[in-house]
Coordinates of C-alpha atoms in Angstrom, one line a residue:
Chain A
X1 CA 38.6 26.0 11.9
X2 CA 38.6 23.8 15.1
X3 CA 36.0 23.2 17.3
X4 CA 36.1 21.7 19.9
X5 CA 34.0 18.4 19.5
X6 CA 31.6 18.0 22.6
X7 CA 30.4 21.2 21.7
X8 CA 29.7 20.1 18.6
X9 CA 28.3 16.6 19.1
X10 CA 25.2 17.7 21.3
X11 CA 23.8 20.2 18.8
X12 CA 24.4 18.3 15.3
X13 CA 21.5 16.1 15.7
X14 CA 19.8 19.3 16.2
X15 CA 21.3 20.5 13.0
X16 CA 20.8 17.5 10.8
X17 CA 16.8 17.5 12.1
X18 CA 16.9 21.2 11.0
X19 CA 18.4 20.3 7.1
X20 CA 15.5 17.5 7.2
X21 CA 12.6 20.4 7.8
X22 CA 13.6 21.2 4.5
X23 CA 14.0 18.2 2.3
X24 CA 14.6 14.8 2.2
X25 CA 18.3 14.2 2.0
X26 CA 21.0 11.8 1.9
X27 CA 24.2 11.4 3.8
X28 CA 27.1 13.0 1.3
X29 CA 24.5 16.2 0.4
X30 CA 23.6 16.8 4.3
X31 CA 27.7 17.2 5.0
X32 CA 27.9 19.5 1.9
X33 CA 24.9 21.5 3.0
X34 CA 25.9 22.0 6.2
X35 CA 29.1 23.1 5.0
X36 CA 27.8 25.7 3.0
X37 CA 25.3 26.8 5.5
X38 CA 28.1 27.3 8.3
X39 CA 30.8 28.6 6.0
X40 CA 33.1 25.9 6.7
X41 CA 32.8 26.3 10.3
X42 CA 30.9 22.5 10.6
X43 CA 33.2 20.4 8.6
X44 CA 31.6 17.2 10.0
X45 CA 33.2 14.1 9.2
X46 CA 30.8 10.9 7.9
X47 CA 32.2 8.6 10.8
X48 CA 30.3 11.2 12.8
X49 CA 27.2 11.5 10.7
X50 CA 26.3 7.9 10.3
X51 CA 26.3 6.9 13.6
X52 CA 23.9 10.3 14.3
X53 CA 21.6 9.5 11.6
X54 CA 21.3 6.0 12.6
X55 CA 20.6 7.0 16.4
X56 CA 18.1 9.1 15.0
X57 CA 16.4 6.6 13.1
X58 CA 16.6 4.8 16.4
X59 CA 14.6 7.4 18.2
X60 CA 12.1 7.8 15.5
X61 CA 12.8 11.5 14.9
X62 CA 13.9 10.2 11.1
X63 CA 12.7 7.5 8.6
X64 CA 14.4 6.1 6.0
X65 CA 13.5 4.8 2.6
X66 CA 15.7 4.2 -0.4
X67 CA 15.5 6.2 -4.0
X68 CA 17.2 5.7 -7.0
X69 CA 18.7 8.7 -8.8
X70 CA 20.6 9.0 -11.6
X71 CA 21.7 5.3 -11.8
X72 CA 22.7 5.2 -8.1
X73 CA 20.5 3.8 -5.2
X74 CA 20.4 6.3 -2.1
X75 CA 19.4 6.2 1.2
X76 CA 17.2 9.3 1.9
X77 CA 16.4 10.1 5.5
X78 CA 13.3 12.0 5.9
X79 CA 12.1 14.1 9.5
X80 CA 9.0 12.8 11.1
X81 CA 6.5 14.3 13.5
X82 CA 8.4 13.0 16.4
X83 CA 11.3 14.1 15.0
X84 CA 10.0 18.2 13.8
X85 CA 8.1 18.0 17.9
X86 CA 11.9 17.1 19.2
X87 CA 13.5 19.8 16.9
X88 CA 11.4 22.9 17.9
X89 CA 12.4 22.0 21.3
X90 CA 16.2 21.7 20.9
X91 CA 15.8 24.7 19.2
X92 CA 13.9 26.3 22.5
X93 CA 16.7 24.9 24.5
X94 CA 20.0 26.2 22.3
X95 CA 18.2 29.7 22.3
X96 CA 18.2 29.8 26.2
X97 CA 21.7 28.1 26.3
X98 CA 23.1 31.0 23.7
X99 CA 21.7 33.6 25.5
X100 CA 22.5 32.4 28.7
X101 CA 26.5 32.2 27.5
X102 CA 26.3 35.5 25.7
X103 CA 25.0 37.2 29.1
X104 CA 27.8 35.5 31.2
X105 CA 30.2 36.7 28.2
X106 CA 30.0 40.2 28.0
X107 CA 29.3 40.6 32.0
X108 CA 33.0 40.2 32.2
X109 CA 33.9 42.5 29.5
X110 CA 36.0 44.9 31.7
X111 CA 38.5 42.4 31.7
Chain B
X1 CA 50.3 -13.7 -5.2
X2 CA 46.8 -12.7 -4.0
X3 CA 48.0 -14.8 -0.3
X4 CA 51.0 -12.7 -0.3
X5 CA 49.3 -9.6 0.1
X6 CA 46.9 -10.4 2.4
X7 CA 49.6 -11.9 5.1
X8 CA 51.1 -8.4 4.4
X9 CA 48.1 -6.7 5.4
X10 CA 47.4 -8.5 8.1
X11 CA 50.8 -8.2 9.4
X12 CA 50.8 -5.0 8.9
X13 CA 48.0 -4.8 11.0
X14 CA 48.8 -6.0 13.6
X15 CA 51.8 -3.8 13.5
X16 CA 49.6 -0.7 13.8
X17 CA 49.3 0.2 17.8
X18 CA 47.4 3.1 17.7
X19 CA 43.8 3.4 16.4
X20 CA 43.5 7.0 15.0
X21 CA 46.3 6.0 12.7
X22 CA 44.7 3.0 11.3
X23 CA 42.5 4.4 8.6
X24 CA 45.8 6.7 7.2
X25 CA 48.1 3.8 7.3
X26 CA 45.2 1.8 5.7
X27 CA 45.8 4.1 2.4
X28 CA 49.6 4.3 2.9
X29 CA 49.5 0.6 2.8
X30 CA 47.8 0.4 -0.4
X31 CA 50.3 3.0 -1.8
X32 CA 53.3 0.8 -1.1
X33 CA 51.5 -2.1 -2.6
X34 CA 50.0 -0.6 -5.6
X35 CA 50.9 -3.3 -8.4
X36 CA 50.2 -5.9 -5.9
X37 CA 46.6 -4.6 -5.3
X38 CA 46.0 -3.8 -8.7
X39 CA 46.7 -7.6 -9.8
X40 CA 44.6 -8.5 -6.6
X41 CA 41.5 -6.9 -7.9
X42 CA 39.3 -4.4 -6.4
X43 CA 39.3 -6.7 -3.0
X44 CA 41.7 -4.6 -1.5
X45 CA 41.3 -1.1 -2.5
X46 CA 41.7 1.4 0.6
X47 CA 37.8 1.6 0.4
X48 CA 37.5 -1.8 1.0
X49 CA 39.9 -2.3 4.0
X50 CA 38.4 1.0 5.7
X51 CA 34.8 -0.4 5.7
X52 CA 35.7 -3.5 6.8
X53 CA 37.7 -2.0 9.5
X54 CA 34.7 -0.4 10.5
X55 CA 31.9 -3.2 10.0
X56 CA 34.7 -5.2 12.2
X57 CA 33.4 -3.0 15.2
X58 CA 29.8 -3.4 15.1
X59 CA 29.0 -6.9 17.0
X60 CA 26.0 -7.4 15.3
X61 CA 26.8 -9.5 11.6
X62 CA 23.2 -8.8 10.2
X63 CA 23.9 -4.9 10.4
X64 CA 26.8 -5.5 8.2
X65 CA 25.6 -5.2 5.0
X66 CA 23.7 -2.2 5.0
X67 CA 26.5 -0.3 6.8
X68 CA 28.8 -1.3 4.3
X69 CA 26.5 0.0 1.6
X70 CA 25.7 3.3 2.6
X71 CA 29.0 4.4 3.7
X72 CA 30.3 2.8 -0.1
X73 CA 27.6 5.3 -1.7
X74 CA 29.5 7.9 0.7
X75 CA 32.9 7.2 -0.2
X76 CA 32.0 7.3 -4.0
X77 CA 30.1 10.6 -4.1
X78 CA 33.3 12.2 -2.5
X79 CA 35.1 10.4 -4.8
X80 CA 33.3 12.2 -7.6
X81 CA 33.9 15.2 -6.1
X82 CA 37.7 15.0 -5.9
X83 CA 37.6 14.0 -9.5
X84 CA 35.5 16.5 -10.9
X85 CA 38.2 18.8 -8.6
X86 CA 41.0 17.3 -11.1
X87 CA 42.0 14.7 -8.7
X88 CA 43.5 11.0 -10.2
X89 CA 41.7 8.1 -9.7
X90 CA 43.8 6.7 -6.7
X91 CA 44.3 9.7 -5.0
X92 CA 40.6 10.9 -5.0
X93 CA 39.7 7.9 -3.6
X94 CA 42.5 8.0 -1.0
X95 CA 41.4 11.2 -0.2
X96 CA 38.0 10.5 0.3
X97 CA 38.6 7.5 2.5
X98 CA 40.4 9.6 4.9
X99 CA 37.8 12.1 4.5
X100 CA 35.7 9.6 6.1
X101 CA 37.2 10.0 9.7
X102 CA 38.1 7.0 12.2
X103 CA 36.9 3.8 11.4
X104 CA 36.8 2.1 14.7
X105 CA 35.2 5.0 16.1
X106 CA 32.7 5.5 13.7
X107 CA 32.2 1.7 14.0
X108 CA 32.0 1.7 17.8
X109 CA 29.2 4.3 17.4
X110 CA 27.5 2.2 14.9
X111 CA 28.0 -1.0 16.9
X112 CA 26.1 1.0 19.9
X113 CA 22.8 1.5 17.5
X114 CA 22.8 -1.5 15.7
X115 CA 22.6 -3.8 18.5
X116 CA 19.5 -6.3 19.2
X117 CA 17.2 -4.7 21.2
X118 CA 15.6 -5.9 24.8
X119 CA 11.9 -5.2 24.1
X120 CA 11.1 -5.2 27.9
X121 CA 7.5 -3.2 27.4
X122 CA 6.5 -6.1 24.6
X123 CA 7.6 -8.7 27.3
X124 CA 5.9 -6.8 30.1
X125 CA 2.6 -6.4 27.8
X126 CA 3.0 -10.2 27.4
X127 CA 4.0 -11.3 30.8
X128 CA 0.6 -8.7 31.7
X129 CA -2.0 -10.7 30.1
X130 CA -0.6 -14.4 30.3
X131 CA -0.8 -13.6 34.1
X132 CA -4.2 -12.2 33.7
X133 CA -5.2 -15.2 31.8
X134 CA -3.7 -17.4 34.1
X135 CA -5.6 -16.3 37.7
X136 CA -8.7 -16.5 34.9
X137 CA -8.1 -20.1 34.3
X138 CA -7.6 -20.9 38.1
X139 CA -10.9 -19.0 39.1
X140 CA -12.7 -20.9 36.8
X141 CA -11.5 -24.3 37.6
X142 CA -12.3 -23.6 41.3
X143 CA -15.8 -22.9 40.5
X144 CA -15.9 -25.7 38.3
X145 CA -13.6 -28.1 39.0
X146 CA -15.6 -31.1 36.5
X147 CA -16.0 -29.9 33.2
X148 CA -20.0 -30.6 32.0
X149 CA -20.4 -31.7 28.3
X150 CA -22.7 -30.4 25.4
X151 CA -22.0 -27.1 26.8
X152 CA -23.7 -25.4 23.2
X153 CA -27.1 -27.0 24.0
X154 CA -27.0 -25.6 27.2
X155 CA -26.3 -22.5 26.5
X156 CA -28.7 -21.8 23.7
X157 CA -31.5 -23.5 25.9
X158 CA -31.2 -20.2 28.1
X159 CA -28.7 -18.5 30.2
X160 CA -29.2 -20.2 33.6
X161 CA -26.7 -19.9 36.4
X162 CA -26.7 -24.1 36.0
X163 CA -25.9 -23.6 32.3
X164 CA -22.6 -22.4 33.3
X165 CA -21.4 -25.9 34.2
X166 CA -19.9 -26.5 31.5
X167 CA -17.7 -23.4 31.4
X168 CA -14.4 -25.4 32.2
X169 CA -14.2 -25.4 28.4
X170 CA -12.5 -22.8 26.7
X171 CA -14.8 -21.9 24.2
X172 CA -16.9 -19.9 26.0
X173 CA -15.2 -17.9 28.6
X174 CA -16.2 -14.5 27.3
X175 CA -20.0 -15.8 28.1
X176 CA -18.7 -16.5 31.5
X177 CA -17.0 -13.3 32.4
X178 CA -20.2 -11.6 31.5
X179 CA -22.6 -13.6 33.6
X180 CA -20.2 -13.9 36.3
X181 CA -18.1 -10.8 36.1
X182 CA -20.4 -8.2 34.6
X183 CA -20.7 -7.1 31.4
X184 CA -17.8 -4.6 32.0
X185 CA -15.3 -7.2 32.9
X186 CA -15.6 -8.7 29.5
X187 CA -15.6 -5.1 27.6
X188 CA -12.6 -4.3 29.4
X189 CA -10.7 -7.6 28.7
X190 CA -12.0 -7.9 25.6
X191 CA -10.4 -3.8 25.0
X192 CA -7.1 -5.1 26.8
X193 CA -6.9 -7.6 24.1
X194 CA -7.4 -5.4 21.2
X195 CA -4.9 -3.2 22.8
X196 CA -2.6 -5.5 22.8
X197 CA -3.5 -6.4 19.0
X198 CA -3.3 -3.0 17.5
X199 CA 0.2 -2.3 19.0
X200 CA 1.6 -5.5 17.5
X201 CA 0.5 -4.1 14.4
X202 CA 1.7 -0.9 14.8
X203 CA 4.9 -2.0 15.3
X204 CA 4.7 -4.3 12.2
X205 CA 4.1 -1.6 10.0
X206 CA 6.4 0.1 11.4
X207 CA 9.2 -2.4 10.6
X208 CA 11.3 -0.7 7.3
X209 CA 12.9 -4.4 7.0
X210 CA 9.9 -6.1 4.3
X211 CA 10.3 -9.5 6.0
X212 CA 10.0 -8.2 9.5
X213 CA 6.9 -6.2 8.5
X214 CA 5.2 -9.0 6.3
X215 CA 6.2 -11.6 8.9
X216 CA 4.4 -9.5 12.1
X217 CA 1.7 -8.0 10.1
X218 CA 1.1 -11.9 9.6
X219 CA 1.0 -13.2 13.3
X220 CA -0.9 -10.2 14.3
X221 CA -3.2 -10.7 11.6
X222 CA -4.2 -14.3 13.1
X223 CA -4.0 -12.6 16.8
X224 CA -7.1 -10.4 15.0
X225 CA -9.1 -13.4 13.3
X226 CA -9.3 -15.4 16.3
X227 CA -10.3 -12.4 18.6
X228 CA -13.1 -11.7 16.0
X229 CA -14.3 -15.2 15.4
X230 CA -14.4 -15.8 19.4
X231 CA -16.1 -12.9 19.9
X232 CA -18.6 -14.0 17.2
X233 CA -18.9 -17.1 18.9
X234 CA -19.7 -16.0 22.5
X235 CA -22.5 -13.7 21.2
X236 CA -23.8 -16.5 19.5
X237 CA -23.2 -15.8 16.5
X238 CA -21.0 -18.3 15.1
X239 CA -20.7 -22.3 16.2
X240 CA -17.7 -23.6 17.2
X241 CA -15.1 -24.3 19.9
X242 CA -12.6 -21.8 19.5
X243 CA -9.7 -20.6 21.8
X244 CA -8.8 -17.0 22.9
X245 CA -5.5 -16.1 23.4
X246 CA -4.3 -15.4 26.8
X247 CA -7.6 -16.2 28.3
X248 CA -7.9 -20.2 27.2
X249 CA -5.7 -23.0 28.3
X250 CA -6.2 -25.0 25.8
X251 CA -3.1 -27.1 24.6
X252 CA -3.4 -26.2 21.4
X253 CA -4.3 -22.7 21.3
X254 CA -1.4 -21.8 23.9
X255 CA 1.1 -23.1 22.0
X256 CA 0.1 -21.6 19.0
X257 CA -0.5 -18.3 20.7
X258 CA 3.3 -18.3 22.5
X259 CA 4.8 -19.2 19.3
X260 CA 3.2 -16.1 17.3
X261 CA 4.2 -14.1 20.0
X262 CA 7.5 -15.2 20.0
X263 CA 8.5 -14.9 16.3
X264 CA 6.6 -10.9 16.9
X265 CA 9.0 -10.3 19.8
X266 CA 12.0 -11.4 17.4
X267 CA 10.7 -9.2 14.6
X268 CA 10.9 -6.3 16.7
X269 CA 14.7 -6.7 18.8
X270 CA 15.5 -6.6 15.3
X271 CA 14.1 -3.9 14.1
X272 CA 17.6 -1.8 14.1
X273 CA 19.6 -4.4 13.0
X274 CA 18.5 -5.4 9.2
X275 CA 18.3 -3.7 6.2
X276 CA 15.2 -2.3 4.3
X277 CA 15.4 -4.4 1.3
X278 CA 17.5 -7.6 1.3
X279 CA 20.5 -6.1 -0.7
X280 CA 21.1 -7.5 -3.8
X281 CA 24.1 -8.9 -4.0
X282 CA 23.6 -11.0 -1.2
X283 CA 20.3 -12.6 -3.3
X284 CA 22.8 -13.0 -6.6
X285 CA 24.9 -15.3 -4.8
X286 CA 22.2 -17.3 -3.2
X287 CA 21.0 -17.6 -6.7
X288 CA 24.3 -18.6 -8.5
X289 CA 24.8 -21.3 -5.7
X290 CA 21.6 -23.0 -6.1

């Protein structure tokens, strides 16, 4: 499925904070998750991910620190205070957004 | 053989006009050459020219290495996957390269984070208290524009207005501030000071690059001693002609003062551009060449 990217680019942060709540994750297993969590709907690409991740880092909303598993070094990414704080209020702001676009939406539903 | 290819590639390059084709024409590339890159080594597998297609965007060469890694530790795990799938070797890892997504816009992204920063409040914090510590200095040689000796003696004899004479020193200005100033003047520079010393640790610590961290914790660790041993000083505690920094003009002490200062402001425009750990490979060379 295609969506269209702008759309897209505002909210995944958003997203990727919410996997974070959760666990500590690294980059592959945060595409696959949100994957599964969206039914294939967010197919998000890692040459969009990195740079996101890294911003976040940037911001402070994530820290990273490296693990080894299974033979292989990682880099997990794990939420922080700033990052949970900045998270509740996306999530504020998408919920007035949605609603806001759902009301518009089915005003016009004579048409 | 080996210079062969790589002309090739490069012509190749060059070739390629548009830039949301590169990363495809990348694999297709390798495809056409495959005994070629097979003789060559691993140097050119489509992983390889991908990343550094990518690391080629960010301006910053110190970021370069830790890009490169985690996005290798990317491409592999989706290689897995297209193998355990029943994928072959070459085409799973084909796959997962253009699974990837744009290189140079992924890189141009990158590039945007991974750029030095301008750490304008540090230099404004800076700027702040050197002025500060500046007017100080002229104030005081107004008042006293020939510096008395013994200046110790004096003071311990008793705190008289005359015993201030020697006060052109550096040693102890904190004394000064209080008779002159008020005792709140001094708590409150004295606070402005500390201020200043507890965010250069804060940001130390919170360095995830070890040398950046060990390196600030370190200057701000000597920014701490003096404070506490001129402190100890002024109240008496202590002997010895010490310098604060900011407040004294001593040669000395200013110099080493701006020079701590300076390697802290480096350690922290930085701060997005280096790695966590030094990465290995990079060590294992250094090694083999020594």
């Amino acid at each position: 499925m295609n969506i269209n990217k702008a759309l897209l680019s505002g909210s995944t942060g958003m997203l990727l904070l919410k996997l974070l709540e959760e666990k500590d994750m690294y980059g592959y297993e945060m595409i696959e998750m949100l994957r599964e969590r969206s039914q294939n709907v967010f197919e998000l690409k890692a040459g969009t991910l990195y740079p996101l991740l890294h911003t976040l880092e940037d911001k402070g909303y994530v820290t990273v620190y490296e693990k080894e598993v299974s033979g292989k070094t990682r880099k997990y990414y794990a939420i922080t205070k700033t990052g949970s704080r900045a998270l509740s209020e996306k999530k504020e702001e998408w919920k007035t957004y949605s609603e806001a676009v759902t009301n518009v939406l089915s005003m016009g539903g004579a048409v | 053989m080996k210079k062969e290819n790589r002309k090739d590639c490069t012509a190749k390059r060059k070739a390629e006009g548009t830039v949301s084709h590169t990363a495809q024409s990348a694999v297709k590339e390798n495809i056409s050459h495959d005994t070629e890159i097979q003789m060559a080594g691993a140097e050119h597998s489509c992983t390889d020219a991908y990343l550094q297609e990518l690391v080629a965007q960010i301006r910053c060469q110190k970021a370069h290495s830790a890009v490169q890694e985690e996005l290798r530790a990317h491409i592999e795990d989706q290689k897995e996957a297209f193998l355990e799938e029943g994928m072959e070797e070459k085409e799973a890892e084909e796959r997962a390269v253009l699974e990837m997504g744009d290189s140079v816009a992924a890189g141009i992204e990158l590039d945007r984070v991974h750029r030095p920063k301008a750490v304008w409040g540090m230099i404004g914090l800076v700027a702040v208290m050197s002025i500060i510590g500046f007017v100080y200095q002229c104030l005081v040689r107004q008042q006293f524009p020939e510096t008395a000796l013994s200046g110790e003696e004096m003071l311990r004899s008793g705190l008289s207005q005359d015993s201030f004479e020697f006060l052109g020193r550096d040693a102890y200005l904190l004394t000064h501030i209080t008779a002159f100033y008020g005792i709140v003047a001094a708590v409150l520079l004295m606070a402005a000071i500390v201020f200043v010393i507890i965010r250069l640790f804060r940001i130390s610590f919170r360095q995830r690059n070890q040398l950046g961290m060990m390196m600030g914790t370190g200057c701000a660790a000597v920014f701490f001693v003096k404070i506490v041993l001129y402190l100890l000083c002024n109240l008496g505690l202590i002997d010895g002609a010490l310098d604060c920094p900011f407040l004294s003009f001593g040669g000395t002490g200013i110099g080493v003062t701006y020079i701590l200062i300076g390697i802290l402001l480096s350690v922290c425009r930085y701060r997005n551009v280096l790695p966590v750990n030094p990465p290995a490979k990079e060590l294992g060379l250094r090694r083999q060449k020594i």
